[in-house]
Coordinates of N, CA, C and O in Angstrom, one line a residue:
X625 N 0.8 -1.2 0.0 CA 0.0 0.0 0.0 C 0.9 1.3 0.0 O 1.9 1.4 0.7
X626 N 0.4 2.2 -0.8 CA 0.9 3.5 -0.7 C 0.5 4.5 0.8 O -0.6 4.6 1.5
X627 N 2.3 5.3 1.2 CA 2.0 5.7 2.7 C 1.6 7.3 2.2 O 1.8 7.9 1.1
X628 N 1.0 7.7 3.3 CA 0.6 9.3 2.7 C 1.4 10.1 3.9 O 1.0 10.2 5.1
X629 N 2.2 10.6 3.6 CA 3.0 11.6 4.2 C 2.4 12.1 5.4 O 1.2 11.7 5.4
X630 N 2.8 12.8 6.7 CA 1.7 13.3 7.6 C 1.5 14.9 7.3 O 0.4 15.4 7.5
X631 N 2.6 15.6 6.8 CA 2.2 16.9 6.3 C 1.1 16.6 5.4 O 0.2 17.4 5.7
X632 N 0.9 15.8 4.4 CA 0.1 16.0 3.6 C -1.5 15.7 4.1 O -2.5 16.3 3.6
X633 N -1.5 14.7 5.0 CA -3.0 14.6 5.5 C -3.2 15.3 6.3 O -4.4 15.3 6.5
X634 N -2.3 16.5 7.3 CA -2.9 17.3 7.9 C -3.1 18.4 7.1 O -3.8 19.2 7.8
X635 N -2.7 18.8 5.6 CA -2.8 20.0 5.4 C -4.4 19.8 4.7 O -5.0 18.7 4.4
X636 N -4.8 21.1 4.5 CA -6.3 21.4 4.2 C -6.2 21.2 2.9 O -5.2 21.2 2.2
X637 N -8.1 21.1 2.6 CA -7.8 20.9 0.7 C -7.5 22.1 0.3 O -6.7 22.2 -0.7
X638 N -8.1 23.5 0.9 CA -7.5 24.8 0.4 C -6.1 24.5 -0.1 O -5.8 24.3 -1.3
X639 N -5.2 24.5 0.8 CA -3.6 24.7 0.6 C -3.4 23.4 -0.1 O -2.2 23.3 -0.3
X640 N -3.9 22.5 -0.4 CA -3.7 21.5 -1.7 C -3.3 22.0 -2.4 O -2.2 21.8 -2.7
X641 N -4.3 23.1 -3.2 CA -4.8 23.6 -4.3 C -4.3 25.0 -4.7 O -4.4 25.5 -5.9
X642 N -3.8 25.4 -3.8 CA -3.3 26.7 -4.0 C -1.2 26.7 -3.8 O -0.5 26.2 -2.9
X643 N -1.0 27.7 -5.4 CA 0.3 27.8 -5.0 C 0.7 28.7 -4.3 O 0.0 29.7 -4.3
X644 N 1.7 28.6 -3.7 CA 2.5 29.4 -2.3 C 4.0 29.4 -3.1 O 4.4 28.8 -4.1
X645 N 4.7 30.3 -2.1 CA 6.1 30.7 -2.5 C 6.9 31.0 -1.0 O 6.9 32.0 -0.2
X646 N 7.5 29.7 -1.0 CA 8.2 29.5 0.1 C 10.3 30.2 -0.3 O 11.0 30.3 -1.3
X647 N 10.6 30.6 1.2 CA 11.9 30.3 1.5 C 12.3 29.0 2.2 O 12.3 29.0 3.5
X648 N 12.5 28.2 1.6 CA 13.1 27.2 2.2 C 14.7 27.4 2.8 O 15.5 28.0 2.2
X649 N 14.9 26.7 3.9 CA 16.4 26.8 4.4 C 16.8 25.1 5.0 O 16.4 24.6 6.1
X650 N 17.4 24.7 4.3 CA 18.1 22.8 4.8 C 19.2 22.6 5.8 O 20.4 22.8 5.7
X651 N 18.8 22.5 6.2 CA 20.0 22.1 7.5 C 21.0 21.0 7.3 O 20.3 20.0 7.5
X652 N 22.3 20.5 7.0 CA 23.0 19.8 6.9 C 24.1 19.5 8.0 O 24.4 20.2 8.9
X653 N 24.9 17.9 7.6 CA 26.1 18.1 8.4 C 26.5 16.7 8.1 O 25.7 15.8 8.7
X654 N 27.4 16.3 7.5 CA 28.5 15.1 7.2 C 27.8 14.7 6.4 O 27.2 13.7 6.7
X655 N 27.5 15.4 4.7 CA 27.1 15.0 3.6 C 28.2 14.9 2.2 O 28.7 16.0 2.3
X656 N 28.6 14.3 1.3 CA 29.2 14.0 0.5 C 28.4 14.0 -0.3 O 27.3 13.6 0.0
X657 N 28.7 14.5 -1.8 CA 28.5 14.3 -3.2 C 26.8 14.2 -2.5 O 26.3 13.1 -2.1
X658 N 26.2 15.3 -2.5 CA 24.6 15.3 -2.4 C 24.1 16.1 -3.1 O 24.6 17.2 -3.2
X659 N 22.9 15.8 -3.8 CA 22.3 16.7 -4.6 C 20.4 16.5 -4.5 O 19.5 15.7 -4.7
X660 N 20.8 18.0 -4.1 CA 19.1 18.0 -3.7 C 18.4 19.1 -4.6 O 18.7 20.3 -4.9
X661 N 17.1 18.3 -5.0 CA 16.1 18.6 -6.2 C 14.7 19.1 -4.9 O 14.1 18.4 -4.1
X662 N 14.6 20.8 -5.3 CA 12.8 20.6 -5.0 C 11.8 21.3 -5.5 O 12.0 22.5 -5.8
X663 N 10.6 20.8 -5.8 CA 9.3 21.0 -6.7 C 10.1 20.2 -8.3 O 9.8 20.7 -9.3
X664 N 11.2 19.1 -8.2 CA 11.4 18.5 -9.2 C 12.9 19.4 -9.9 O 13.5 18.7 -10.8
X665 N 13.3 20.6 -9.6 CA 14.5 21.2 -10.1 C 15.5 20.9 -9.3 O 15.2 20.9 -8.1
X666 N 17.2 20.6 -10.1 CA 18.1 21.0 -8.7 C 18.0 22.8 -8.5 O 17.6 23.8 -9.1
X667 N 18.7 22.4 -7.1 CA 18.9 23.2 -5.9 C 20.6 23.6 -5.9 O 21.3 24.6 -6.1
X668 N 21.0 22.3 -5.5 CA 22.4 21.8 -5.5 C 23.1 20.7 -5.6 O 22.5 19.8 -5.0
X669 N 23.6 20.5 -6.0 CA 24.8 19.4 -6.9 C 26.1 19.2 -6.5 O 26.9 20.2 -6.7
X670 N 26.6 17.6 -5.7 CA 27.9 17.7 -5.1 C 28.3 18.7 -4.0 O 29.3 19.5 -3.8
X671 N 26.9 18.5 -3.2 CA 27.4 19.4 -1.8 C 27.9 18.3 -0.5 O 27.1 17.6 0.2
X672 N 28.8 18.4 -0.5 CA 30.0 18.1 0.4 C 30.1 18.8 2.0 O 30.3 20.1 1.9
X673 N 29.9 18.4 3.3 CA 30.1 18.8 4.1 C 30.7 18.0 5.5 O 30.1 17.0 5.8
X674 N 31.7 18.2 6.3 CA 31.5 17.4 7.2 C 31.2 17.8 8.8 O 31.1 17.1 9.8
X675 N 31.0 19.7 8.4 CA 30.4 19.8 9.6 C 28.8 20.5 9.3 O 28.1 20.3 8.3
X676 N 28.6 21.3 10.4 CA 26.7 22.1 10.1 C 27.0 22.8 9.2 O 28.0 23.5 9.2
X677 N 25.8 22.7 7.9 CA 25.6 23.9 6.9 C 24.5 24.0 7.0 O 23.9 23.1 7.6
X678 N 23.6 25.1 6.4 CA 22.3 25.8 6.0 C 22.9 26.5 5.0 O 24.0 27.1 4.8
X679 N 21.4 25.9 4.1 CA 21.4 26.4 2.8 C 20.3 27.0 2.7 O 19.4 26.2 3.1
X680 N 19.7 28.3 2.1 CA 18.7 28.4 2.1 C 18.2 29.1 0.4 O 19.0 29.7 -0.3
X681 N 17.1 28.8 0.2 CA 16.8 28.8 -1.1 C 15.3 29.1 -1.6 O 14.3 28.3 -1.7
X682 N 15.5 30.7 -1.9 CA 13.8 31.4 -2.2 C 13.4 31.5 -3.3 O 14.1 31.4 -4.3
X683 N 11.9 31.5 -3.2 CA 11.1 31.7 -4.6 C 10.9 30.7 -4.7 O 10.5 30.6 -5.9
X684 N 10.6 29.2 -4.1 CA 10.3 28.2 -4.0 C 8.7 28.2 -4.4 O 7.9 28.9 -3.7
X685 N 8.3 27.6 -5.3 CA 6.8 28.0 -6.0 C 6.4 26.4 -5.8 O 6.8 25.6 -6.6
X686 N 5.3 26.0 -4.5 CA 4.7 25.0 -4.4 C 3.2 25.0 -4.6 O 2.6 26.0 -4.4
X687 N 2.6 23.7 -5.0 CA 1.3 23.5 -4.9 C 1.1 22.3 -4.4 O 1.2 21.2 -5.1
X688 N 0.6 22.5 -3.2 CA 0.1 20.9 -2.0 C 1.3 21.0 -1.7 O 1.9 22.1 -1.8
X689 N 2.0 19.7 -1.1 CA 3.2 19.8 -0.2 C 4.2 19.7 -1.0 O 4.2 19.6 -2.2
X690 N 5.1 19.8 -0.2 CA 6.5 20.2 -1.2 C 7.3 19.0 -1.4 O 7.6 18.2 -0.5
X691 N 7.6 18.7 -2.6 CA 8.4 17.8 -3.0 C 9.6 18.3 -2.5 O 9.9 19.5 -2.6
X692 N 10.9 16.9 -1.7 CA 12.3 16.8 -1.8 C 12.5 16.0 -2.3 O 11.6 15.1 -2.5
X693 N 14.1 15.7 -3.1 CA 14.7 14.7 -3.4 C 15.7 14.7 -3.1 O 16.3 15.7 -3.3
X694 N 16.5 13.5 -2.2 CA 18.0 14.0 -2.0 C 18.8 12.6 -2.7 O 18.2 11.5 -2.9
X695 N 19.7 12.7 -3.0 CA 20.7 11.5 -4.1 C 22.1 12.2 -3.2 O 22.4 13.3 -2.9
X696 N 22.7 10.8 -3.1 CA 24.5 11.0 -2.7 C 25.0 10.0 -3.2 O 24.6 8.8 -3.6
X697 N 26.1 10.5 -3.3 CA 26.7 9.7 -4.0 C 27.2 8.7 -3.2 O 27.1 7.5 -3.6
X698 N 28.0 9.0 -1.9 CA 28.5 8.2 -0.5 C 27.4 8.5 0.4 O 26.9 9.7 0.6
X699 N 27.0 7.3 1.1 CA 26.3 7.9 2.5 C 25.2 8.3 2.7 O 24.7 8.5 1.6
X700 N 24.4 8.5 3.7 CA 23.3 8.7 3.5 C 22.8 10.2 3.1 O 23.5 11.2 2.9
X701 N 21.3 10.2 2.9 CA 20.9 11.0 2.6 C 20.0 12.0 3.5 O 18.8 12.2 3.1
X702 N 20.3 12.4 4.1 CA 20.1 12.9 5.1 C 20.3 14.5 5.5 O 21.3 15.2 5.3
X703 N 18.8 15.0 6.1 CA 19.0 16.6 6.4 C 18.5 16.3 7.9 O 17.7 15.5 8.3
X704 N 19.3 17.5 8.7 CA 18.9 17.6 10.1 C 18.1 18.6 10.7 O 17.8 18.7 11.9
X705 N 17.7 19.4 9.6 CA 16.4 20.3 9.9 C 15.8 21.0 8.5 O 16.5 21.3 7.5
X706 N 14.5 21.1 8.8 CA 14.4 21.9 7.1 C 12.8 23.3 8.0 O 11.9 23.2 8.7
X707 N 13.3 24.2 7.4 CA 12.3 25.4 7.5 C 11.6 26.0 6.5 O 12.4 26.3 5.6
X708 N 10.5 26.2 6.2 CA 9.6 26.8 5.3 C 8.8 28.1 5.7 O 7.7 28.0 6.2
X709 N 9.5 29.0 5.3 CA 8.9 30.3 5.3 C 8.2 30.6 4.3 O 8.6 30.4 3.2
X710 N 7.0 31.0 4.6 CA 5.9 31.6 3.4 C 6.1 33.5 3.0 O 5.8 34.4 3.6
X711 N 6.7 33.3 1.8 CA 7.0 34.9 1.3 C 5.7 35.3 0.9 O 5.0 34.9 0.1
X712 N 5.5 36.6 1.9 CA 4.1 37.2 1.1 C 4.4 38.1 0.2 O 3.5 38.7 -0.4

């Protein structure tokens, strides 16, 4: 069976349906060769770290919840915090 995310069942059908324009900011720390895609574009490509980074990245244009992808090339794939600010 397909799992349904918990952001996405708690969010309302309004904000389903409507696009928003987020600041996203990713929290990192001991990532190698990572590349992270969101709403389906990269972001970043071979981000390397072995201690804390934030990255943050505006104009983010979602509709319903926001798609991540993360790909490494070593190691896991892994963020240790993510924030979403809504730009009015």
């Amino acid at each position: 069976p397909r799992s349904t995310p918990l952001y996405s069942s708690a969010a309302s059908d309004v904000y389903k349906r409507q696009t928003r324009t987020y600041t996203v900011r990713m929290h990192f720390a001991g990532v190698e060769g990572l590349t992270v895609e969101l709403e389906g574009k990269p972001v970043v490509t071979d981000l390397t770290t072995s201690g804390p980074l934030v990255k943050e990245f505006k104009n983010v244009s979602v509709t319903g919840p926001l798609d991540i992808q993360l790909s490494a090339d070593n190691g896991a794939t892994m963020i240790y915090g993510l924030e979403l600010i809504l730009e009015e």
